[in-house]
CSV table of C-alpha atoms and ligand atoms in Angstrom, one decimal:
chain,number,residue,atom,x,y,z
A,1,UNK,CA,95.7,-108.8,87.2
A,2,UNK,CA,92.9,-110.2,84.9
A,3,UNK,CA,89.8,-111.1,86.8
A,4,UNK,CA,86.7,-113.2,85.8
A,5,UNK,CA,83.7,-111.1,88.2
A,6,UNK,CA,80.2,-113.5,88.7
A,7,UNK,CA,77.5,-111.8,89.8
A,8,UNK,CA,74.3,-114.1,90.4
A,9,UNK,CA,72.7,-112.7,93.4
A,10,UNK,CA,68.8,-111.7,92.6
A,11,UNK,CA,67.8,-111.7,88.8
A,12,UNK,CA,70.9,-110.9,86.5
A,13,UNK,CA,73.3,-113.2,85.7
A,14,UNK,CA,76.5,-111.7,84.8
A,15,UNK,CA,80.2,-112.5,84.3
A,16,UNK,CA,82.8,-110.3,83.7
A,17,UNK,CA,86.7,-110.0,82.2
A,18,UNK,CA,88.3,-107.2,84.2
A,19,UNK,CA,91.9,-106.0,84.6
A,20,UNK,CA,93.6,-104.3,87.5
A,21,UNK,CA,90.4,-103.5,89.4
A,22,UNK,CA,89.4,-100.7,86.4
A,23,UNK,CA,89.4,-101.7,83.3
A,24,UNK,CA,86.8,-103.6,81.9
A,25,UNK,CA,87.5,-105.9,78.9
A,26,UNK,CA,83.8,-107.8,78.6
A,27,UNK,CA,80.6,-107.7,80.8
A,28,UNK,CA,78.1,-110.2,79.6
A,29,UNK,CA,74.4,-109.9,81.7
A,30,UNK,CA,71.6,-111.9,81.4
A,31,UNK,CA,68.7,-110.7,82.7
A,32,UNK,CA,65.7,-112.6,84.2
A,33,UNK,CA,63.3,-109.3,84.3
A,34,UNK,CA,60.7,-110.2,81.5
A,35,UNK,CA,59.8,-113.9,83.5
A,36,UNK,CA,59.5,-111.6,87.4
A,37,UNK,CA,57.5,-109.2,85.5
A,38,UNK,CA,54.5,-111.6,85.2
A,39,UNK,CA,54.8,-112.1,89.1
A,40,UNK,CA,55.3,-108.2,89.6
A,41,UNK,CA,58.3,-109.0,91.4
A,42,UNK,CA,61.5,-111.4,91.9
A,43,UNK,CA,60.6,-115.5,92.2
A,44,UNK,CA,63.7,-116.7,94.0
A,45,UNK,CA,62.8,-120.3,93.1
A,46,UNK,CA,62.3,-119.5,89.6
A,47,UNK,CA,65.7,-116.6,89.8
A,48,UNK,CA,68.2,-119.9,90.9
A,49,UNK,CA,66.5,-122.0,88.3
A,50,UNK,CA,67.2,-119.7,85.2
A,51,UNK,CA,70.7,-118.8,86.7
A,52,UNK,CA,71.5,-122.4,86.6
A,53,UNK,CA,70.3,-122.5,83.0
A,54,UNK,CA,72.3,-119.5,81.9
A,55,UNK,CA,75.7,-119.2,84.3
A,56,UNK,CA,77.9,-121.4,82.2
A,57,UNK,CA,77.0,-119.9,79.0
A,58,UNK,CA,77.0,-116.1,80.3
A,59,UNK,CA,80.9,-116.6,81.6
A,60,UNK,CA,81.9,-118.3,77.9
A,61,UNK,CA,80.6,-115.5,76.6
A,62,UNK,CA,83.1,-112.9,79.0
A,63,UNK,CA,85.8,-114.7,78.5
A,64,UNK,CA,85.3,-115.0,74.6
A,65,UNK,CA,84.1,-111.3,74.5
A,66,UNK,CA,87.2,-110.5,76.3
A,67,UNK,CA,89.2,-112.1,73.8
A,68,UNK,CA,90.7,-114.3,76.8
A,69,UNK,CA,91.0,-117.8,77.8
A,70,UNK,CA,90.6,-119.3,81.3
A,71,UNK,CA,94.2,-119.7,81.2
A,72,UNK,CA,94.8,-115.9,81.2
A,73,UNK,CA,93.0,-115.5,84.2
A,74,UNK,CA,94.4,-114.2,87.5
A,75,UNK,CA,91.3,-114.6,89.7
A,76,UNK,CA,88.3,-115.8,89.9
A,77,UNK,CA,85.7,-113.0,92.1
A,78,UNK,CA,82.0,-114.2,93.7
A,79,UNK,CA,79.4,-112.4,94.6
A,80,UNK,CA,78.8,-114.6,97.9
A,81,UNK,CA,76.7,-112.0,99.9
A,82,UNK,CA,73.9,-110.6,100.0
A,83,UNK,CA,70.9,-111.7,98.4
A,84,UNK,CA,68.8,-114.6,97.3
A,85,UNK,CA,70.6,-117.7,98.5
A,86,UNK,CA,69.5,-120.0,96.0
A,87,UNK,CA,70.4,-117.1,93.5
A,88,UNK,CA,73.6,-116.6,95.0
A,89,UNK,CA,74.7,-120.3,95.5
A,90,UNK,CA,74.2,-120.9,91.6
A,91,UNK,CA,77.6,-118.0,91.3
A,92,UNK,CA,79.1,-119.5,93.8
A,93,UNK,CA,78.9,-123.0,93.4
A,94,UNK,CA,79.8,-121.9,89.7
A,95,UNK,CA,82.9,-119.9,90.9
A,96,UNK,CA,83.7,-122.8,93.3
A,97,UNK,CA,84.1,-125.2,90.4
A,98,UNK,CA,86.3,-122.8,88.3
A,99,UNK,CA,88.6,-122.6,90.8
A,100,UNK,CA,88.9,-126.2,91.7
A,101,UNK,CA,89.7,-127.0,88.2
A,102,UNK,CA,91.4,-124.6,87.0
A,103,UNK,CA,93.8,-123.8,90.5
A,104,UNK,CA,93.2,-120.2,90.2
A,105,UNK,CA,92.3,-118.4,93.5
A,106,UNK,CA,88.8,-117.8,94.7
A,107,UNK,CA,87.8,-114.3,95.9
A,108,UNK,CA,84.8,-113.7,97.6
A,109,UNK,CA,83.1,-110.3,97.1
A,110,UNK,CA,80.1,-108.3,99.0
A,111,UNK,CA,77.8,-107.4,96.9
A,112,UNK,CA,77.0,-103.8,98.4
A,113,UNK,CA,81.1,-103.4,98.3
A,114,UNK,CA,80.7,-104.6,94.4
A,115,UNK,CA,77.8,-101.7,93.6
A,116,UNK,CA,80.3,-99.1,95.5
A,117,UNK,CA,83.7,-100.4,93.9
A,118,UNK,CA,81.6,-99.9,89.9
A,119,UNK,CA,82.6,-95.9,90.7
A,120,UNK,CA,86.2,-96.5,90.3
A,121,UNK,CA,85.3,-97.9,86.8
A,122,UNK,CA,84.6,-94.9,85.5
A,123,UNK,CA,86.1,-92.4,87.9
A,124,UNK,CA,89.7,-93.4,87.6
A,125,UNK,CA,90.9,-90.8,89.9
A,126,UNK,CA,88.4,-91.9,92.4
A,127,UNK,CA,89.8,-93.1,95.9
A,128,UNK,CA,89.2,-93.4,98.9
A,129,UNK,CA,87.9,-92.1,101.3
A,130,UNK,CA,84.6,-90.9,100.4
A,131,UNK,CA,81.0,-91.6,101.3
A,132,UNK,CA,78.5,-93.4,99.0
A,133,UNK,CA,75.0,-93.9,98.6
A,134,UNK,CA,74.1,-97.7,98.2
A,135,UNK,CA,70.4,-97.9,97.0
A,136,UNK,CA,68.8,-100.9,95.3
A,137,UNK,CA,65.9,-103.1,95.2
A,138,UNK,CA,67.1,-105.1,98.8
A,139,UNK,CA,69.4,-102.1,100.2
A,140,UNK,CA,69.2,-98.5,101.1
A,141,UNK,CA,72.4,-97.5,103.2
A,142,UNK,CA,75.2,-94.9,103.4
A,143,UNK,CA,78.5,-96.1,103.7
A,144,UNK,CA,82.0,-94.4,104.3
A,145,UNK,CA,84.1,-96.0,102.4
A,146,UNK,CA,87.5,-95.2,104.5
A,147,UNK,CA,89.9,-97.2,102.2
A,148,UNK,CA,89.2,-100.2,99.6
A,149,UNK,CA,88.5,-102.4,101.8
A,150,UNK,CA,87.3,-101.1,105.1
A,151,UNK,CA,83.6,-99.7,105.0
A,152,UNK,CA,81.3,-98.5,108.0
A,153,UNK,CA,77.8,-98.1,107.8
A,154,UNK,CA,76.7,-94.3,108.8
A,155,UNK,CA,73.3,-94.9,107.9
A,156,UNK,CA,70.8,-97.1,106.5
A,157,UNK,CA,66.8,-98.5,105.9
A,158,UNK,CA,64.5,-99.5,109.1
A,159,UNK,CA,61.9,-100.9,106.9
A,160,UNK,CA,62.0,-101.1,103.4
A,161,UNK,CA,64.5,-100.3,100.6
A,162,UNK,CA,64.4,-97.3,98.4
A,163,UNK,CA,64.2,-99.5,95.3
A,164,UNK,CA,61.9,-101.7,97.4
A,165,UNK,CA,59.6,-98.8,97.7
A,166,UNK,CA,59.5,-97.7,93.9
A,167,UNK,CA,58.9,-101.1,93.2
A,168,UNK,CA,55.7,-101.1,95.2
A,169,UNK,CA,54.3,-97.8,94.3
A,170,UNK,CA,54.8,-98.6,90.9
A,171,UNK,CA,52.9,-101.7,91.4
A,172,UNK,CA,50.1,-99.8,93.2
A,173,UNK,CA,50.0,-97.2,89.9
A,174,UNK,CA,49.8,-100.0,87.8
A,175,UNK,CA,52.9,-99.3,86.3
A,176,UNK,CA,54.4,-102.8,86.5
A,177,UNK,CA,57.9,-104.1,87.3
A,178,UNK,CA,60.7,-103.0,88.0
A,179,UNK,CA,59.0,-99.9,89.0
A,180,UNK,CA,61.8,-97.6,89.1
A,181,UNK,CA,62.9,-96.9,85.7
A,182,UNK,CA,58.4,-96.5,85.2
A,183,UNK,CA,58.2,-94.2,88.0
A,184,UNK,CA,61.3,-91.6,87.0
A,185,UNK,CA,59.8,-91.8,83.1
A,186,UNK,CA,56.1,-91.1,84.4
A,187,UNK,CA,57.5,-88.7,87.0
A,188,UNK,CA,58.6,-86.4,84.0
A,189,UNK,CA,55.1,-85.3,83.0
A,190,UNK,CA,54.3,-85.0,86.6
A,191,UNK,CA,54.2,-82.0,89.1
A,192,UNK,CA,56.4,-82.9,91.9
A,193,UNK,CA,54.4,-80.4,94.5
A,194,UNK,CA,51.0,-81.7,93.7
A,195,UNK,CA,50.7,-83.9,97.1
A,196,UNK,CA,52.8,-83.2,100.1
A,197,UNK,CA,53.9,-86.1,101.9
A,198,UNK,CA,55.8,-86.1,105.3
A,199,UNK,CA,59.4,-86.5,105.6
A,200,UNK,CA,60.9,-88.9,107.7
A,201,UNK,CA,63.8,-88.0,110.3
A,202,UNK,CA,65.6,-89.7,113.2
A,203,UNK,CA,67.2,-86.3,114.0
A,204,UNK,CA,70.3,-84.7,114.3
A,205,UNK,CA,73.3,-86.8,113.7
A,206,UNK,CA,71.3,-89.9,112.7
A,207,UNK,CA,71.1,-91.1,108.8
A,208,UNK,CA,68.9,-93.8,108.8
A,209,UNK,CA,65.9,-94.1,106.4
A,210,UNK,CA,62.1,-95.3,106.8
A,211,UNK,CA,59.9,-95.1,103.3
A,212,UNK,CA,57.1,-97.6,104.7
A,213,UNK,CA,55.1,-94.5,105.6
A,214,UNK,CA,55.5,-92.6,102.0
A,215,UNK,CA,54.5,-95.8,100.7
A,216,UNK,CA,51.4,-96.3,102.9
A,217,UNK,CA,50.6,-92.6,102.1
A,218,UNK,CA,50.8,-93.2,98.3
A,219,UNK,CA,48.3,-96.5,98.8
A,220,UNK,CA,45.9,-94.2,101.7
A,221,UNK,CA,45.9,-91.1,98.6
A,222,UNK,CA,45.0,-93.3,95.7
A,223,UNK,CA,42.4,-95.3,98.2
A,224,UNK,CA,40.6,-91.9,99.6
A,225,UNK,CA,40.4,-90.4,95.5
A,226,UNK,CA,38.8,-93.3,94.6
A,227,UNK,CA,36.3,-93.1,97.6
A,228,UNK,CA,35.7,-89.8,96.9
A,229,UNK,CA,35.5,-90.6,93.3
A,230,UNK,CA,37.8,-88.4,91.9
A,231,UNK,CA,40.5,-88.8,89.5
A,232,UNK,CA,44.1,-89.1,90.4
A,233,UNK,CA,47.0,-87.8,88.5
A,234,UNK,CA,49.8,-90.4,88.7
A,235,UNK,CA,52.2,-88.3,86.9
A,236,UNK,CA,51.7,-86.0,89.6
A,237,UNK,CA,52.0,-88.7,92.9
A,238,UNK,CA,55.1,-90.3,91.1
A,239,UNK,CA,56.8,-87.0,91.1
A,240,UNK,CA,55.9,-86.0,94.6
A,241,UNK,CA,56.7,-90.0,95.7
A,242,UNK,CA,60.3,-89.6,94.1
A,243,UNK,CA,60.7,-85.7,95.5
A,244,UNK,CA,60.5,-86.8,98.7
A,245,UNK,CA,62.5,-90.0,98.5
A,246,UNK,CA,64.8,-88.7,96.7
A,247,UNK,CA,65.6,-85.3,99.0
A,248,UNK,CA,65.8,-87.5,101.9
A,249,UNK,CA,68.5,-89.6,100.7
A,250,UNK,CA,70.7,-87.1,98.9
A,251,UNK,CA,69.6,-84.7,102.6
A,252,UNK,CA,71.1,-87.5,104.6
A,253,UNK,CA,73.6,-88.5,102.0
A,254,UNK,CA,75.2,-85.0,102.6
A,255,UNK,CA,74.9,-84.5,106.4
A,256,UNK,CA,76.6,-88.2,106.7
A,257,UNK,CA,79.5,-87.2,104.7
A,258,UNK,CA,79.6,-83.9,106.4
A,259,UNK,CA,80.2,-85.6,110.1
A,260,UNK,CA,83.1,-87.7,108.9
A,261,UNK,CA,84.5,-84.8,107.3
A,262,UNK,CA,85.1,-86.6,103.3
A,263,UNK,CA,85.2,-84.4,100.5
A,264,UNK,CA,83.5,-86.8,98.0
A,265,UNK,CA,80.3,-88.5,97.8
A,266,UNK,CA,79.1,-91.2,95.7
A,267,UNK,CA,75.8,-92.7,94.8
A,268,UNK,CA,75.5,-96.9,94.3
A,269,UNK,CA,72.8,-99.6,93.0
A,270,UNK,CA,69.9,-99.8,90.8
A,271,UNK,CA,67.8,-96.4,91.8
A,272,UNK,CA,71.5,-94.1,91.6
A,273,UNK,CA,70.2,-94.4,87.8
A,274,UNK,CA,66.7,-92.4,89.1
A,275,UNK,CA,67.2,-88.9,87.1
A,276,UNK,CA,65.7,-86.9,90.4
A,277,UNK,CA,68.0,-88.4,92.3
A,278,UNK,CA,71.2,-87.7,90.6
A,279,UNK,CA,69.8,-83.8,89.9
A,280,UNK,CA,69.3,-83.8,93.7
A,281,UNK,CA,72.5,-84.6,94.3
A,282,UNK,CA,73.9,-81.5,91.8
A,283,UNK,CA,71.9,-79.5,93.6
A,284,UNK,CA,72.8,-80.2,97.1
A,285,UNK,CA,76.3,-81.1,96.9
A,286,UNK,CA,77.8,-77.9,97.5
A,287,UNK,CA,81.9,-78.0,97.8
A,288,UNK,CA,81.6,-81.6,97.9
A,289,UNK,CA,82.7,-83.8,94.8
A,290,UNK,CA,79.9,-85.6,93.3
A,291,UNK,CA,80.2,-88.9,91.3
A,292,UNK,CA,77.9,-91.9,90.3
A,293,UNK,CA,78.3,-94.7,87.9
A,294,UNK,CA,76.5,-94.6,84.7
A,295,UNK,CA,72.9,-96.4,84.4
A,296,UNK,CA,74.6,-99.6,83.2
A,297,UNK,CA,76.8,-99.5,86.1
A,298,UNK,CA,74.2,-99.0,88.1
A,299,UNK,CA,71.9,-102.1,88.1
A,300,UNK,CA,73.6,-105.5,89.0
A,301,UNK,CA,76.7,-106.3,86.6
A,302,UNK,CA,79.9,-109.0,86.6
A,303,UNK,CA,82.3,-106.0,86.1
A,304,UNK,CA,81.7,-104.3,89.8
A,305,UNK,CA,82.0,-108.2,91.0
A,306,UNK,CA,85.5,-108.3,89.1
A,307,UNK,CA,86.3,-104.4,90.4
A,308,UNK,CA,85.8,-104.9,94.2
A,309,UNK,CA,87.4,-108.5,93.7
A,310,UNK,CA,90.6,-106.6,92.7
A,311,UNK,CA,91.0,-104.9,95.8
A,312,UNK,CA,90.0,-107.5,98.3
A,313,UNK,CA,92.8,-109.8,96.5
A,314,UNK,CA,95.0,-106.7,97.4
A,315,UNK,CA,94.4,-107.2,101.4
A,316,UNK,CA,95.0,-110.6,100.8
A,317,UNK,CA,91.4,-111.7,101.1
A,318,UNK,CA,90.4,-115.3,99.5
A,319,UNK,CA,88.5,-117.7,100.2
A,320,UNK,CA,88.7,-121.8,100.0
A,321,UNK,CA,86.0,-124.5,98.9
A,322,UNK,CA,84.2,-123.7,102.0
A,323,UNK,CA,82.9,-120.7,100.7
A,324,UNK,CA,79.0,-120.4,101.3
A,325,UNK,CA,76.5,-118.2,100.1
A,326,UNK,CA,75.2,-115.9,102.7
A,327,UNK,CA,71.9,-114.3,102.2
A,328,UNK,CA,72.2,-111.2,105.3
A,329,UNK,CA,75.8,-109.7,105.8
A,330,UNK,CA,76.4,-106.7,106.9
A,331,UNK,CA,79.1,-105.0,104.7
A,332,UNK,CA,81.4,-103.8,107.5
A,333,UNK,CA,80.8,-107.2,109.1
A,334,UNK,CA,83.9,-109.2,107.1
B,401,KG4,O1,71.0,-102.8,92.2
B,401,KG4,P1,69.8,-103.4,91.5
B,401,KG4,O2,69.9,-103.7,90.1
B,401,KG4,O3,69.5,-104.8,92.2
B,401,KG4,C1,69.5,-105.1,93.6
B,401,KG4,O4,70.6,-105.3,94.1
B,401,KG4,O5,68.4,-104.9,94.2
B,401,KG4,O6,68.6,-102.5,91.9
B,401,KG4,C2,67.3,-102.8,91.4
B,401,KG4,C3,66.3,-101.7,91.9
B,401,KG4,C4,64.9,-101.9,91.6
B,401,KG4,O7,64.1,-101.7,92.8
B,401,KG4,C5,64.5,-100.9,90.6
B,401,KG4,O8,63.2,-100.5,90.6
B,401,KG4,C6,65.5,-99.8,91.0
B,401,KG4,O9,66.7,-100.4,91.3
B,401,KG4,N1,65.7,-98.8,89.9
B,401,KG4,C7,65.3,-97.5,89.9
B,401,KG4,C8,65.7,-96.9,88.7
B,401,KG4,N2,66.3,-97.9,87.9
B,401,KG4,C9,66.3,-99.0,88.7
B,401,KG4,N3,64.7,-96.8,90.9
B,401,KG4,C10,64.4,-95.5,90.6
B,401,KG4,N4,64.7,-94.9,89.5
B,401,KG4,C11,65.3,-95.5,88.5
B,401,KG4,N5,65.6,-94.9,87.3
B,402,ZN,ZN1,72.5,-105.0,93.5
């Protein structure tokens, strides 16, 4: 089953050729970054505008790169939820219009089940069950993924996002955006004990996440040096930042899938590229099998869109021209 994946929900717009759910034959992304990094973040006005601008040339591309026509194709899979919904409605309304035209079926895809389903891609033993790691720039949850298409959500963010909070630590450095990828370079030269910040826990048995406070603490250290007039090493408070972030999640990743009793974990989304986070993970993972997707795989892509579409065409899931971009959706809620 060949399957054209659109992914337009925050600042990459992406298409994708791919067969049977792993195989990828083109993945074509256009990213917005360089404009949001003048605003130090996402514009969602300005996000749907350039999406409109690139969406019809970004899936000519796919299909061409894939050596494929319309005609070939099985499926047509949307990212429809979560995200920006101007952002997303630009993929969708795209997707929509494919599918009217064309008669081929409509297949609407979670995002957060997209990031998950880009580990079968490259794991092609991978299945499930297993639980995964979802973190990225508007998500921070852990999710057991008990078969293709049934998830539940063991754990997740009470205030902001892991990627969330790179982004605005970086910003506070001065490091710019997306502060991610800045923070794990800078963290390198950094001493990763310098500054002790406290770890959050909900206690035993619960796997939810709070990095407000670490963030606040980051913005209170840098405020107090400069009081005091003494220098800060950033290298050294992005490596204690992205310690304790990162031990949290892989802690909690690890406990989660020890309660449900899975012998495979998985991480997800943009920060699973962060290089602490995937040693954590080595490091903690014990008997369990460890797996993530590499850093391409990672960040927002067509192919994942394409991947997950697969399987939710296998339960029988489609959708009509009522489909509708939903910015909030829980990813157990479908
Ligand atoms: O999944 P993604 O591309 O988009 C969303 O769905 O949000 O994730 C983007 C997020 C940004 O917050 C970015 O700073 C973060 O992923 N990110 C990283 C790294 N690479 C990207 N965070 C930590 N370390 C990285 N190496
Ligand atoms: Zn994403």
């Amino acid at each position: 089953m060949l399957i054209l994946g659109i992914e337009t929900s925050c600042d990459e717009t992406s298409a994708a050729v791919v067969r049977d759910g792993r195989e990828i034959l083109s993945d074509v992304i256009s990213s917005q970054i360089d404009i949001h990094t003048q605003f130090g973040g996402v514009v969602p006005e300005i996000a749907s505008r350039k999406h409109l601008e690139a969406i019809n040339g970004v899936i000519d591309s796919a299909l061409e790169n894939a050596g494929v026509t319309l005609d070939d194709i099985d499926a047509i899979g949307v990212t429809y939820a979560p995200g920006l919904v101007g952002a997303l409605l630009v993929g969708v309304s795209a997707a929509k219009a494919l599918s009217f035209a064309t008669g081929k079926p409509l297949i609407p895809v979670h995002h957060i089940r997209g990031h998950i389903c880009a580990n079968y891609i490259e794991h092609k033993d991978l299945e499930p069950p297993f639980v995964c790691l979802v973190c990225s720039g508007g998500h921070s949850h852990i999710i057991h993924v008990k078969s293709y298409t049934d998830y539940a959500v063991l754990g997740q963010t009470r205030d902001d996002a892991a990627g969330e909070a790179f982004d605005k630590v970086a910003r506070v450095l001065g490091l710019g955006y997306p502060g991610g990828p800045k923070i794990d370079k800078l963290a390198k030269e950094g001493n990763d004990d310098a500054i002790s910040f406290k770890k959050v826990s909900f206690g035993k048995g619960c796997y939810d996440f709070s990095f407000s406070g670490i963030k606040t603490g980051v913005i209170n250290y840098l405020h107090n040096a400069e009081q005091k007039g003494e220098t800060v090493s950033k290298a050294d408070l992005a490596a204690s930042f992205q310690k304790n972030v990162t031990e949290v999640l892989i802690g909690n990743l690890v406990e989660a899938a020890k309660s449900v009793g899975v012998d495979t974990i998985a991480l997800a989304g943009g920060v699973a590229s962060n290089s602490r986070l995937r040693q954590e993970l080595d490091r903690r993972k014990g008997n369990l099998r460890a797996v993530y997707p590499s850093p391409k795989l990672c960040t927002d892509n067509g192919s994942m869109i394409g991947c997950s579409a697969f399987y939710e065409a296998q339960s029988g899931r489609y959708a009509d021209m009522t489909l509708n971009a939903i910015p909030y959706l829980s990813v157990d809620l479908i």
